[in-house]
Amino acid sequence: MNNGDFWTLLKKSGYQFGSTLNMNSIPGATAPFPVTHGTTILAFKYQGGVLVAGDRRATAGTTVMYDRTDKVIDIDRHSVMAIAGVPATAFEIARIMEHTFKYFRRSQLQELSLDGKVRALSRLLKENIPMAIQGIGAVAPIYAAYDLSKKEGKIFFYDILGAEFEGVEFAVSGSGSPAVRGILHYENRWGPQPLSRVSEESAIVLTIRLLETASEFDSATGGVNIEAGLYPLIKLVTATGTREISLDVLENLFSRNIKSNPIRS
Amino acid sequence: MLEEPYRWIEAVRNRREYLEEQLSSGSPVVALPYQDGILMATVGGGTSKLYEVYDQIAFGGLGHPTDLEKLRTAVLELAHVEGFNRSPADVNLQRLIKFGIAPVMKQAFEEILHAPFISKLLFVELTHPSGQPLFVKLDYDGLFEENGKFGILAPTEEIEKKMIAYLRSQEETRTLSLKPVLQIALRTWAVSLHPVPPEGAEDVLPVSSEIDRLLKEKLDHFTPEIALLDKTIPGTSKFKALLQDEIQPRIREWLR
């Protein structure tokens, strides 16, 4: 009987995810090798829902591989996933999630509940544990959604083993996240107003500043590059759906608001 | 039985008669292009008959509900596994019909020792690779028919001809907004209620007031179902089933 489980359907048709590959069992292969990766992703609740953002840099060791990575991926009309970790696994998880939710909606003629969606990501991360513990497939994502039944935005973050946690006000992940976590906590508690009351424009400005700060302390996090037209990827998850902030808006807000204090006179 | 061709042909003929009779009381489905995409309309007793298949593909059907469900599941699985293994861009209606669902229906129809699907389907695709909408009617025997202008799924050939004749007497819908297209679609559906004349008599299309009267009578007991493939919806999935709150105000103004 069809229960709307696309993941089971994929397995039936021969698809495999999260190999149990053991590097030690491969002749000539060395022991698990470190694959360094870094990023900064964040999400926080603002006045209109949830803002989710990520820098654009992809690295391998000390090499910058790519500067236009989309680390915030639309999953369905009312949810996005921000990825931190190994891109190959993260993109595959996002693809499975997107198809899973669509397949459920279309086959069962109703949306999968938010609890079901949160659990689906947890399940995929658990299936990926063999790769994660070998150091070649770890992913620690943030999942943000607008809960239409409760009329509020929700944020969840995960560890690489699939444990899920709800970020009541905000969540961060990636190598640059310690730098912004403290700022978000400070802003939420002692800033002019709690994050959840911040306007859309102020939330975007704050996000660009946060990711610029993260890039200052973490070489794996890319900052703004005005000449190249490179800005963080920012998406809003609201009652009307997900929306990406356009380059024009980012350029405009950056030129009007993101000015440093003169440090040297 | 199978080694005797005559008996096989006879069995198929009997099966065709049986299916035609079973389907003869079904509710038609009308699909029309409009300025933002494609509108699908039908009227029924509450059970949904219009379904989302993939990002830009939907279908409506008439026939036995269980058979419709079986076919719906089959086409959904095909589309989703294909879209995952390759790309959503590789899922298109022609491939789903020609290599997927039509052979299944033909085989079920011709395997006379097994039950056929008591179903007829109308598929629509928002943007066919040619850039235009595509409408494909799929019969219980696997026969499919493509059309780039509109889709009509009727329980009998006579009713279908009458509905098409009415639709052709209306203005081109491609550039119209949602409301006038909804009106044309429901009126086209209501033409199916007009009695078929006795054999030999000339079949004349009913006038607008007669069509509206027939439709109004039906809507006193049954519910309109409208689904859109709307290219203005953000994101990849373009399907939207209209709620009754969205349908009724649009009907009330002209169907007093």
PDB file of N, CA, C and O in Angstrom, chain B residues 70 74 100 109 115 216-217 254:
ATOM      1  N   LYS B  70      -5.238   3.671  -8.581  1.00  0.00           N
ATOM      2  CA  LYS B  70      -4.118   2.823  -9.023  1.00  0.00           C
ATOM      3  C   LYS B  70      -3.299   3.535 -10.092  1.00  0.00           C
ATOM      4  O   LYS B  70      -2.076   3.542 -10.056  1.00  0.00           O
ATOM      5  N   ALA B  74       0.565   5.003  -9.948  1.00  0.00           N
ATOM      6  CA  ALA B  74       1.560   4.542 -10.923  1.00  0.00           C
ATOM      7  C   ALA B  74       2.243   5.728 -11.599  1.00  0.00           C
ATOM      8  O   ALA B  74       3.475   5.767 -11.725  1.00  0.00           O
ATOM      9  N   GLY B 100       5.139   5.314 -20.228  1.00  0.00           N
ATOM     10  CA  GLY B 100       4.746   4.924 -18.887  1.00  0.00           C
ATOM     11  C   GLY B 100       3.340   4.376 -18.785  1.00  0.00           C
ATOM     12  O   GLY B 100       3.134   3.158 -18.711  1.00  0.00           O
ATOM     13  N   PHE B 109      -6.142  -3.674 -20.793  1.00  0.00           N
ATOM     14  CA  PHE B 109      -7.358  -3.793 -21.598  1.00  0.00           C
ATOM     15  C   PHE B 109      -7.344  -5.074 -22.431  1.00  0.00           C
ATOM     16  O   PHE B 109      -8.361  -5.762 -22.571  1.00  0.00           O
ATOM     17  N   ALA B 115      -8.729  -7.973 -15.137  1.00  0.00           N
ATOM     18  CA  ALA B 115      -9.650  -6.826 -15.159  1.00  0.00           C
ATOM     19  C   ALA B 115      -9.004  -5.619 -15.831  1.00  0.00           C
ATOM     20  O   ALA B 115      -7.828  -5.327 -15.588  1.00  0.00           O
ATOM     21  N   LYS B 216     -26.889  25.446 -12.938  1.00  0.00           N
ATOM     22  CA  LYS B 216     -27.369  25.872 -11.619  1.00  0.00           C
ATOM     23  C   LYS B 216     -28.080  24.713 -10.912  1.00  0.00           C
ATOM     24  O   LYS B 216     -27.861  24.467  -9.719  1.00  0.00           O
ATOM     25  N   GLU B 217     -28.907  24.016 -11.658  1.00  0.00           N
ATOM     26  CA  GLU B 217     -29.621  22.866 -11.080  1.00  0.00           C
ATOM     27  C   GLU B 217     -28.631  21.842 -10.522  1.00  0.00           C
ATOM     28  O   GLU B 217     -28.800  21.307  -9.435  1.00  0.00           O
ATOM     29  N   TRP B 254     -22.446  35.505 -11.945  1.00  0.00           N
ATOM     30  CA  TRP B 254     -23.117  35.276 -13.233  1.00  0.00           C
ATOM     31  C   TRP B 254     -24.128  34.145 -13.200  1.00  0.00           C
ATOM     32  O   TRP B 254     -24.962  34.029 -14.091  1.00  0.00           O
TER      33      TRP B 254
END
